[in-house]
Short mmCIF file of C-alpha atoms in Angstrom, two decimals:
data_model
loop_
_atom_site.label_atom_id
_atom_site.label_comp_id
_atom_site.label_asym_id
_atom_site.label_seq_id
_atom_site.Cartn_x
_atom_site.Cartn_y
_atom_site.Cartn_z
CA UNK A 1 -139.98 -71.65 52.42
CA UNK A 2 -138.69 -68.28 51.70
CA UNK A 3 -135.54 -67.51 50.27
CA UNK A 4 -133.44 -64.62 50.52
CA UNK A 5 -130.19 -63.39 48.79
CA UNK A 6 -127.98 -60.54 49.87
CA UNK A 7 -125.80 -60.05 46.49
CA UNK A 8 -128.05 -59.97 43.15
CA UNK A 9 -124.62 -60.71 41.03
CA UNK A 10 -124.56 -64.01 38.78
CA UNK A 11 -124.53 -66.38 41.07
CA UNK A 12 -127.51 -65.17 43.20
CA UNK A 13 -129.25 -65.36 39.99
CA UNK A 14 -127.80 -68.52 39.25
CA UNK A 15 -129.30 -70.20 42.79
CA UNK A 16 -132.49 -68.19 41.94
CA UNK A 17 -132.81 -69.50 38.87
CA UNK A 18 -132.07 -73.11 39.64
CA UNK A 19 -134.88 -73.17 42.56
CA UNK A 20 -137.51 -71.77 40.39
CA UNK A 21 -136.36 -74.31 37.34
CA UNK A 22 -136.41 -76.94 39.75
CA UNK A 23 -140.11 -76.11 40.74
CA UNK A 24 -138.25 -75.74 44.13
CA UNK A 25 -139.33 -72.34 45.21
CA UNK A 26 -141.83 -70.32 43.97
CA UNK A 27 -140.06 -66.77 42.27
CA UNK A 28 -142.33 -64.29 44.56
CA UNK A 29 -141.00 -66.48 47.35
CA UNK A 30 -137.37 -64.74 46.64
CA UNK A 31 -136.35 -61.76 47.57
CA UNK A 32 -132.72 -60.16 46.44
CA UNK A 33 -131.11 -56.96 47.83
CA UNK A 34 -128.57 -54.85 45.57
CA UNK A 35 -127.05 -51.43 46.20
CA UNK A 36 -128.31 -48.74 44.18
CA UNK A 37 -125.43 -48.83 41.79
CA UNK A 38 -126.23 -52.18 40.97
CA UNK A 39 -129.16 -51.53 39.85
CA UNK A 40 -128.85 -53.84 36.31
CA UNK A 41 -128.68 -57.08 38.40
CA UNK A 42 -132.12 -56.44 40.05
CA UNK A 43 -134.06 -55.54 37.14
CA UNK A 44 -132.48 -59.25 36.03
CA UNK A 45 -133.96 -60.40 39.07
CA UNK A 46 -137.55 -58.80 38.32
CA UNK A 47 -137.19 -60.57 34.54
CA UNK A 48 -137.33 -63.55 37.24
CA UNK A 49 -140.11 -62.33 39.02
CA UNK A 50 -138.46 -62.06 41.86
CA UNK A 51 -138.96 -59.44 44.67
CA UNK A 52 -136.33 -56.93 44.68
CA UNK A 53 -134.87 -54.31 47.47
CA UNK A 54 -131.88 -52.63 48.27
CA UNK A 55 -132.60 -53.09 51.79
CA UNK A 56 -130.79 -56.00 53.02
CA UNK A 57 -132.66 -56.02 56.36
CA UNK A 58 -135.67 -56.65 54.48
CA UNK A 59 -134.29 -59.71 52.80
CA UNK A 60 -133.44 -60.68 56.32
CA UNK A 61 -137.02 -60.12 57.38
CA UNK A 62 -138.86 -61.72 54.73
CA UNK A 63 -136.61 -65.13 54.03
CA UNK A 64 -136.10 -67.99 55.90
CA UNK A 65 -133.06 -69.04 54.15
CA UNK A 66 -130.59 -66.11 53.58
CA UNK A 67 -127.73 -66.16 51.16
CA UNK A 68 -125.31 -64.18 51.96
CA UNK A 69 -123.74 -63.56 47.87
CA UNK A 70 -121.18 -60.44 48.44
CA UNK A 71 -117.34 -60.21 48.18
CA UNK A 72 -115.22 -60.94 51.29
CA UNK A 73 -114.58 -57.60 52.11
CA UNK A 74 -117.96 -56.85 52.05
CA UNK A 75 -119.00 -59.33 54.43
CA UNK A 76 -118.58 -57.37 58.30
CA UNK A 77 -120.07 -54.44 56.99
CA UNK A 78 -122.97 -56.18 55.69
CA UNK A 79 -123.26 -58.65 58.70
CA UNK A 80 -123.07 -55.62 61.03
CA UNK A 81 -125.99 -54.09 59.39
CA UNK A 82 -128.26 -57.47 59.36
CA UNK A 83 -127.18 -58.78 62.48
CA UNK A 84 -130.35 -56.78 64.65
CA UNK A 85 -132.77 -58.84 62.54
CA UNK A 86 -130.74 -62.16 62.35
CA UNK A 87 -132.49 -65.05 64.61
CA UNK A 88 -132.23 -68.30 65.24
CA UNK A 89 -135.08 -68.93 63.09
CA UNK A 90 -132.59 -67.71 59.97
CA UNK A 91 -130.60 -70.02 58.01
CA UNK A 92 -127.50 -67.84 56.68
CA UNK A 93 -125.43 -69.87 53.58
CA UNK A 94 -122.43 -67.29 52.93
CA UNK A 95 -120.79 -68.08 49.63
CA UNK A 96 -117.94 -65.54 50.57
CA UNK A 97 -114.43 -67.18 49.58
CA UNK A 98 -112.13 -67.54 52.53
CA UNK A 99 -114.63 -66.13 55.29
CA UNK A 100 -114.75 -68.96 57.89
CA UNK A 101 -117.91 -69.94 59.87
CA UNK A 102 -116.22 -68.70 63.21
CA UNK A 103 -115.56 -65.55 61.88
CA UNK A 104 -119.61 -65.14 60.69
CA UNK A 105 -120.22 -66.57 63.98
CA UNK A 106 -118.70 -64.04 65.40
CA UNK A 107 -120.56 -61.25 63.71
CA UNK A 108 -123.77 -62.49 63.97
CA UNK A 109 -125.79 -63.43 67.54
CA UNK A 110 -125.08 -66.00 69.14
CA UNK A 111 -126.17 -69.43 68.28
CA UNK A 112 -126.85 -67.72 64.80
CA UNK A 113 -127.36 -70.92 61.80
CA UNK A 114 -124.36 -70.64 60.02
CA UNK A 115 -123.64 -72.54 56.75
CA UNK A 116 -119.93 -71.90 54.35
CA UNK A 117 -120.53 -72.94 50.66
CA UNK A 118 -118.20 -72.48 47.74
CA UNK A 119 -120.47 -73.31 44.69
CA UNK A 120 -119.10 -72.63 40.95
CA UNK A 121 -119.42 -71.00 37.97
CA UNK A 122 -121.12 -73.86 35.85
CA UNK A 123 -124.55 -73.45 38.33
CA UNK A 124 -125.27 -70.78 35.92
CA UNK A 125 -126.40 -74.00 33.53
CA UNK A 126 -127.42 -76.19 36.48
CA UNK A 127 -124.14 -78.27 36.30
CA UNK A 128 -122.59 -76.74 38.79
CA UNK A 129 -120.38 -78.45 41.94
CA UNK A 130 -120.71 -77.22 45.73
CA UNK A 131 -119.22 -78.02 48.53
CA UNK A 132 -120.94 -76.93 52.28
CA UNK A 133 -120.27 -76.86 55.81
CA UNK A 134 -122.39 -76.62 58.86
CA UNK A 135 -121.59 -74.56 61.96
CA UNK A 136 -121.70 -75.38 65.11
CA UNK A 137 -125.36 -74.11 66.07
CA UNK A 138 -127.23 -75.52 62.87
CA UNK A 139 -130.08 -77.73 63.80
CA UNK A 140 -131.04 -81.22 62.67
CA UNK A 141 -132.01 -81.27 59.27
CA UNK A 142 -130.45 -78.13 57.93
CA UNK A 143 -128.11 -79.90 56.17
CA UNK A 144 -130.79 -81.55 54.13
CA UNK A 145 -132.16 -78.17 52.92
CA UNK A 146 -128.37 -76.78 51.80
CA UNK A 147 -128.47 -79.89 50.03
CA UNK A 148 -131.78 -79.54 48.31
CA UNK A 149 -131.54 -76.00 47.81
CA UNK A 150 -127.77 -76.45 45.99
CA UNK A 151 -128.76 -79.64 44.18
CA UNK A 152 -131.37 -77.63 41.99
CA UNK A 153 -127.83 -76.09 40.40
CA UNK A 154 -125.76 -79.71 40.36
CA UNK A 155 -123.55 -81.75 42.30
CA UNK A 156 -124.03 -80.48 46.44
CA UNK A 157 -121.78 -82.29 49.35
CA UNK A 158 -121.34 -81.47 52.46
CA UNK A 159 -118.04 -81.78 53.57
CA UNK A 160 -115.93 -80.52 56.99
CA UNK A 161 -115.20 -76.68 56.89
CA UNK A 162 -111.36 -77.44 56.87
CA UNK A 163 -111.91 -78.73 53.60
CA UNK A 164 -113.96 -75.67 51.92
CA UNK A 165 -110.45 -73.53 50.85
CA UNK A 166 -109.00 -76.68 48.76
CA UNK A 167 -112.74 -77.37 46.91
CA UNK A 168 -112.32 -73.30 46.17
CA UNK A 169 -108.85 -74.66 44.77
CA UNK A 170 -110.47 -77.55 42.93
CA UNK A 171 -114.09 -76.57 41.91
CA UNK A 172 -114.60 -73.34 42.95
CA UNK A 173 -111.83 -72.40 40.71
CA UNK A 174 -111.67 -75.18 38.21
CA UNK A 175 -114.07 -73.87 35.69
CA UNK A 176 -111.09 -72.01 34.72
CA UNK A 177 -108.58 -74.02 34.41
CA UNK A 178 -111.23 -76.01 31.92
CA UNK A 179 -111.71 -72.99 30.03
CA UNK A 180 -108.26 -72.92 29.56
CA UNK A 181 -107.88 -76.66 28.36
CA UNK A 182 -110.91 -76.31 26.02
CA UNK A 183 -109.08 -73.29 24.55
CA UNK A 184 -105.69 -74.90 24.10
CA UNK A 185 -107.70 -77.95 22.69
CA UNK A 186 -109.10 -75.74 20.07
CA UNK A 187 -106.39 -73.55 19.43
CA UNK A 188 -104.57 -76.79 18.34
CA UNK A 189 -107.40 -77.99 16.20
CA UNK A 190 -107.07 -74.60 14.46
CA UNK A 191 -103.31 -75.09 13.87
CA UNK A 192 -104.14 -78.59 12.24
CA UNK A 193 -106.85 -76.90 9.55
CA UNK A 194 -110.52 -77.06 11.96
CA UNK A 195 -112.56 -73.83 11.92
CA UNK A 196 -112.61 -72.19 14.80
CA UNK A 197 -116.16 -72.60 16.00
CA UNK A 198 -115.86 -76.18 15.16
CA UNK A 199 -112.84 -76.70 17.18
CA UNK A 200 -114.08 -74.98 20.23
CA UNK A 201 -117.75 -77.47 19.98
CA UNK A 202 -115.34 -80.52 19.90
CA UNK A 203 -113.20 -79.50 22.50
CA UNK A 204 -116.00 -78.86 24.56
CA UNK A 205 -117.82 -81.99 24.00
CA UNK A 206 -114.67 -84.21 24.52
CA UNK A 207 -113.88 -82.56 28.16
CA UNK A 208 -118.04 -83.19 28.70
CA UNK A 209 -118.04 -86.73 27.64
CA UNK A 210 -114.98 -87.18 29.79
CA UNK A 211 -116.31 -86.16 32.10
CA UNK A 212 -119.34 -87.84 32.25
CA UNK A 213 -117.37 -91.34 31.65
CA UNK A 214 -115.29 -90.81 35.01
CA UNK A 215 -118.76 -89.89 37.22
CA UNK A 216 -120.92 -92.86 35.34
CA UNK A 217 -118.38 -95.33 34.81
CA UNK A 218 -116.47 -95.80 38.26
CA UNK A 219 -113.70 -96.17 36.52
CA UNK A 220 -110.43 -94.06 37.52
CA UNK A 221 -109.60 -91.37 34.91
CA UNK A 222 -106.03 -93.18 34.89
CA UNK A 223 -107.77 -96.58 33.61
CA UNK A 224 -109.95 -94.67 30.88
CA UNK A 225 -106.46 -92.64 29.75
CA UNK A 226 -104.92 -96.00 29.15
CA UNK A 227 -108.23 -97.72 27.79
CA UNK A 228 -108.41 -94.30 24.65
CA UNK A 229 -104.50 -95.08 24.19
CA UNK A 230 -103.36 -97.72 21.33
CA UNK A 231 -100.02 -99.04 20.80
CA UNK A 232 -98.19 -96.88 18.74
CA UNK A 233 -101.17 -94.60 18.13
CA UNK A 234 -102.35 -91.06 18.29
CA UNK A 235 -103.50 -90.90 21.66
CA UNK A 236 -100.00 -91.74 23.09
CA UNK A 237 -97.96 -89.37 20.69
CA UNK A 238 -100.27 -86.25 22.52
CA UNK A 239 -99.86 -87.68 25.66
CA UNK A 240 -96.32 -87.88 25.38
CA UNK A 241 -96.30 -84.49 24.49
CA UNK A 242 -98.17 -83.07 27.71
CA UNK A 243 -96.44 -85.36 30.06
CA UNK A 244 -93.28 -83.80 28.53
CA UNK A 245 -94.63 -80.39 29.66
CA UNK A 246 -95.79 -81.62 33.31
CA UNK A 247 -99.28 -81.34 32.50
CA UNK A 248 -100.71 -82.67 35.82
CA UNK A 249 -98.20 -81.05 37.82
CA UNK A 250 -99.39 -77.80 36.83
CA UNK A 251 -102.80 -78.60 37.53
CA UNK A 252 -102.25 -79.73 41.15
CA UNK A 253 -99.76 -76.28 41.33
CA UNK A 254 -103.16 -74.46 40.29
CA UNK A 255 -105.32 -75.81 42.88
CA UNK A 256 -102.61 -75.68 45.29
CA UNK A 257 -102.27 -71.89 44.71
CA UNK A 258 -105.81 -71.34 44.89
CA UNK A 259 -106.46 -73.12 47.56
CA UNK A 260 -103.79 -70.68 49.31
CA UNK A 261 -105.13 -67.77 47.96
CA UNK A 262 -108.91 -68.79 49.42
CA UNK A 263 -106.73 -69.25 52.83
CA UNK A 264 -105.11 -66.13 52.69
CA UNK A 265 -108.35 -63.93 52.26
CA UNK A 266 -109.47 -66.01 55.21
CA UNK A 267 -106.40 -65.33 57.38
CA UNK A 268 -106.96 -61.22 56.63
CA UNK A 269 -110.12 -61.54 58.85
CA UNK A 270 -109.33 -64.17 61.31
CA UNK A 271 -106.16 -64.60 63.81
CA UNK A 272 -102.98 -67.32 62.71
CA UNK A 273 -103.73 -69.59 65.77
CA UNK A 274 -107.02 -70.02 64.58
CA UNK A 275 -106.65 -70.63 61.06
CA UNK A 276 -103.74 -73.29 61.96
CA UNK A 277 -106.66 -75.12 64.05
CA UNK A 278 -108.48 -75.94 61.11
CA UNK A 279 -105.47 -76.89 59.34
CA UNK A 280 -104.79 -79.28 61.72
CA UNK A 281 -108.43 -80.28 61.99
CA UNK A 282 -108.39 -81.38 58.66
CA UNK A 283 -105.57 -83.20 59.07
CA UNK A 284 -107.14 -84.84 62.33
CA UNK A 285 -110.56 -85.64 60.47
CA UNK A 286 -108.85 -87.56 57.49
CA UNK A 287 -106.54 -89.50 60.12
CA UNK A 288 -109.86 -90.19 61.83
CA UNK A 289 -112.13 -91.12 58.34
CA UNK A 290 -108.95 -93.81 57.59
CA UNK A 291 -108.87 -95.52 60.83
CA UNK A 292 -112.75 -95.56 60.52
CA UNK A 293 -113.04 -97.24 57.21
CA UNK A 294 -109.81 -99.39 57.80
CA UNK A 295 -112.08 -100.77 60.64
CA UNK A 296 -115.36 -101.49 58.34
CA UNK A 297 -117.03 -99.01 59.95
CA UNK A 298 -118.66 -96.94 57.02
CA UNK A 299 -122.45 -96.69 58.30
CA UNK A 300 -121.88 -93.53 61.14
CA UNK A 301 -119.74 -91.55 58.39
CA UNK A 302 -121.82 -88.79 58.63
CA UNK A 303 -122.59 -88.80 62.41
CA UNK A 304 -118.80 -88.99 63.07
CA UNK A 305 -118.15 -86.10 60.31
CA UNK A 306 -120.45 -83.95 62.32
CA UNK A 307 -119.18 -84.27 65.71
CA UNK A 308 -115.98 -83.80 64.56
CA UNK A 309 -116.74 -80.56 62.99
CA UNK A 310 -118.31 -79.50 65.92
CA UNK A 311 -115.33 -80.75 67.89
CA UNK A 312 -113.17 -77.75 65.80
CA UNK A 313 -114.84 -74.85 67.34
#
């Protein structure tokens, strides 16, 4: 398999760098395209020993998968210039925030193999968390090679399109939101007498190990709050303190805004009416997923999520 990337910035690299860790791909079986001013990122891609260009056609030619790695606003002039060599024999993955799968559609031929992801920052160490949708005209099986290809970096799902803008609120976006935490975290360890590069290690570890309790555990993160807190002990007096100042409430306000911001770059390229179809598709689907499991019926999840999606367009 050959795999392309339009877009040599860090998360190109981070993708690259993942398949070629993973023993996935091959490095002179990627190819990445830059413009000339960017000229920094593809040397970074040679240190990979990947193939370089700043001919995006000729990623197009050479790859069978093609990332599609540039800003939103970048994405019709870019698509306009590939769209001669696009065929159905092309997998694109576009990890541009808010541009929806009927609008690449749209630019591209018809039929052309359209996939949305919105991966995150943390794929840079391989712990990274995507989400992905399929478009209407991808084949059997494509889904399985997103899935491959984005597990080399971490967590991959594959999830309908309607819900892409709210895991750009969540995920896509949540790195920062951490950062945040682990730097109030230390910044209070400071206050209290830790050094600085002590405090930041601990504060780091502590939102790790969480983290890994919640995914290996099973248990809900309320459960393990209570479980840490003692009668009359530390772990309450802190809590107290960031209930007081509407902790959680500021974090769903922070995906909610983000999740609206991912929306609005969407809506800049795309009509109301059709935006307001997806809304209401995701609505739909979740209706649909709780009648489903109310009724036992778990095992054609993913054959139900599909036609669904393809329902939407």
């Amino acid at each position: 398999m050959k795999i392309g990337f339009i877009g040599a910035g860090k998360m190109a690299q981070a993708l690259a760098r993942g398949l070629i860790n993973s023993g996935r791909i091959a490095p002179e079986n990627i190819i990445a395209s830059s413009p000339k001013k960017d000229v920094p990122f593809l040397d970074q891609c040679k240190s990979m020993g990947l193939h370089t260009t700043h001919e995006n056609t000729e990623v197009v030619h050479k790859s069978d998968v093609v990332f599609l790695a540039v800003k939103p606003i970048h994405v019709p002039k870019v698509t306009s210039e590939i769209a001669p060599s696009v065929s159905r024999n092309h997998l694109l993955v576009s990890i541009a925030m808010g541009i929806t799968i009927r609008n690449m559609e749209a630019l591209l031929p018809s039929k052309s193999r359209v996939v949305r992801v919105m991966p995150n920052t943390p794929s840079v160490v391989r712990a990274g968390a995507s989400g992905f949708a399929m478009g209407s005209a991808c084949r059997d099986g494509d889904s399985d090679v997103v899935r491959e290809l984005l597990s080399t970096v971490g967590f991959a799902v594959e999830v309908p399109e309607a819900w892409i803008d709210p895991v750009t609120g969540l995920s896509g976006s949540g790195p920062s939101y951490m950062f945040s935490a682990i730097e109030g975290l230390a910044d209070g360890g400071v206050k209290v007498g830790l050094p600085r590069d002590l405090a930041i290690k601990l504060a780091a570890h502590t939102l790790l190990g969480a983290a890994k309790m919640v995914l290996e555990t099973g248990i809900h993160p309320a459960q393990l709050k209570d479980d840490v807190q003692s009668p009359g002990g530390s772990s309450i007096y802190g809590m107290h303190k960031l209930e007081s100042g509407n902790l959680k409430g500021i974090l769903i306000d922070a995906v909610e805004a983000a999740t609206n911001r991912s929306r609005a770059t969407g809506d800049k390229a795309l009509p109301r009416d059709v935006r307001n179809t997806e809304l209401d598709y995701a609505t739909s689907y979740h209706t649909h997923q709780q009648n489903g499991n109310n009724n036992g019926n778990h095992d054609d999840h993913h054959d139900e999520e599909r036609e669904l999606r393809r329902a939407s367009y």
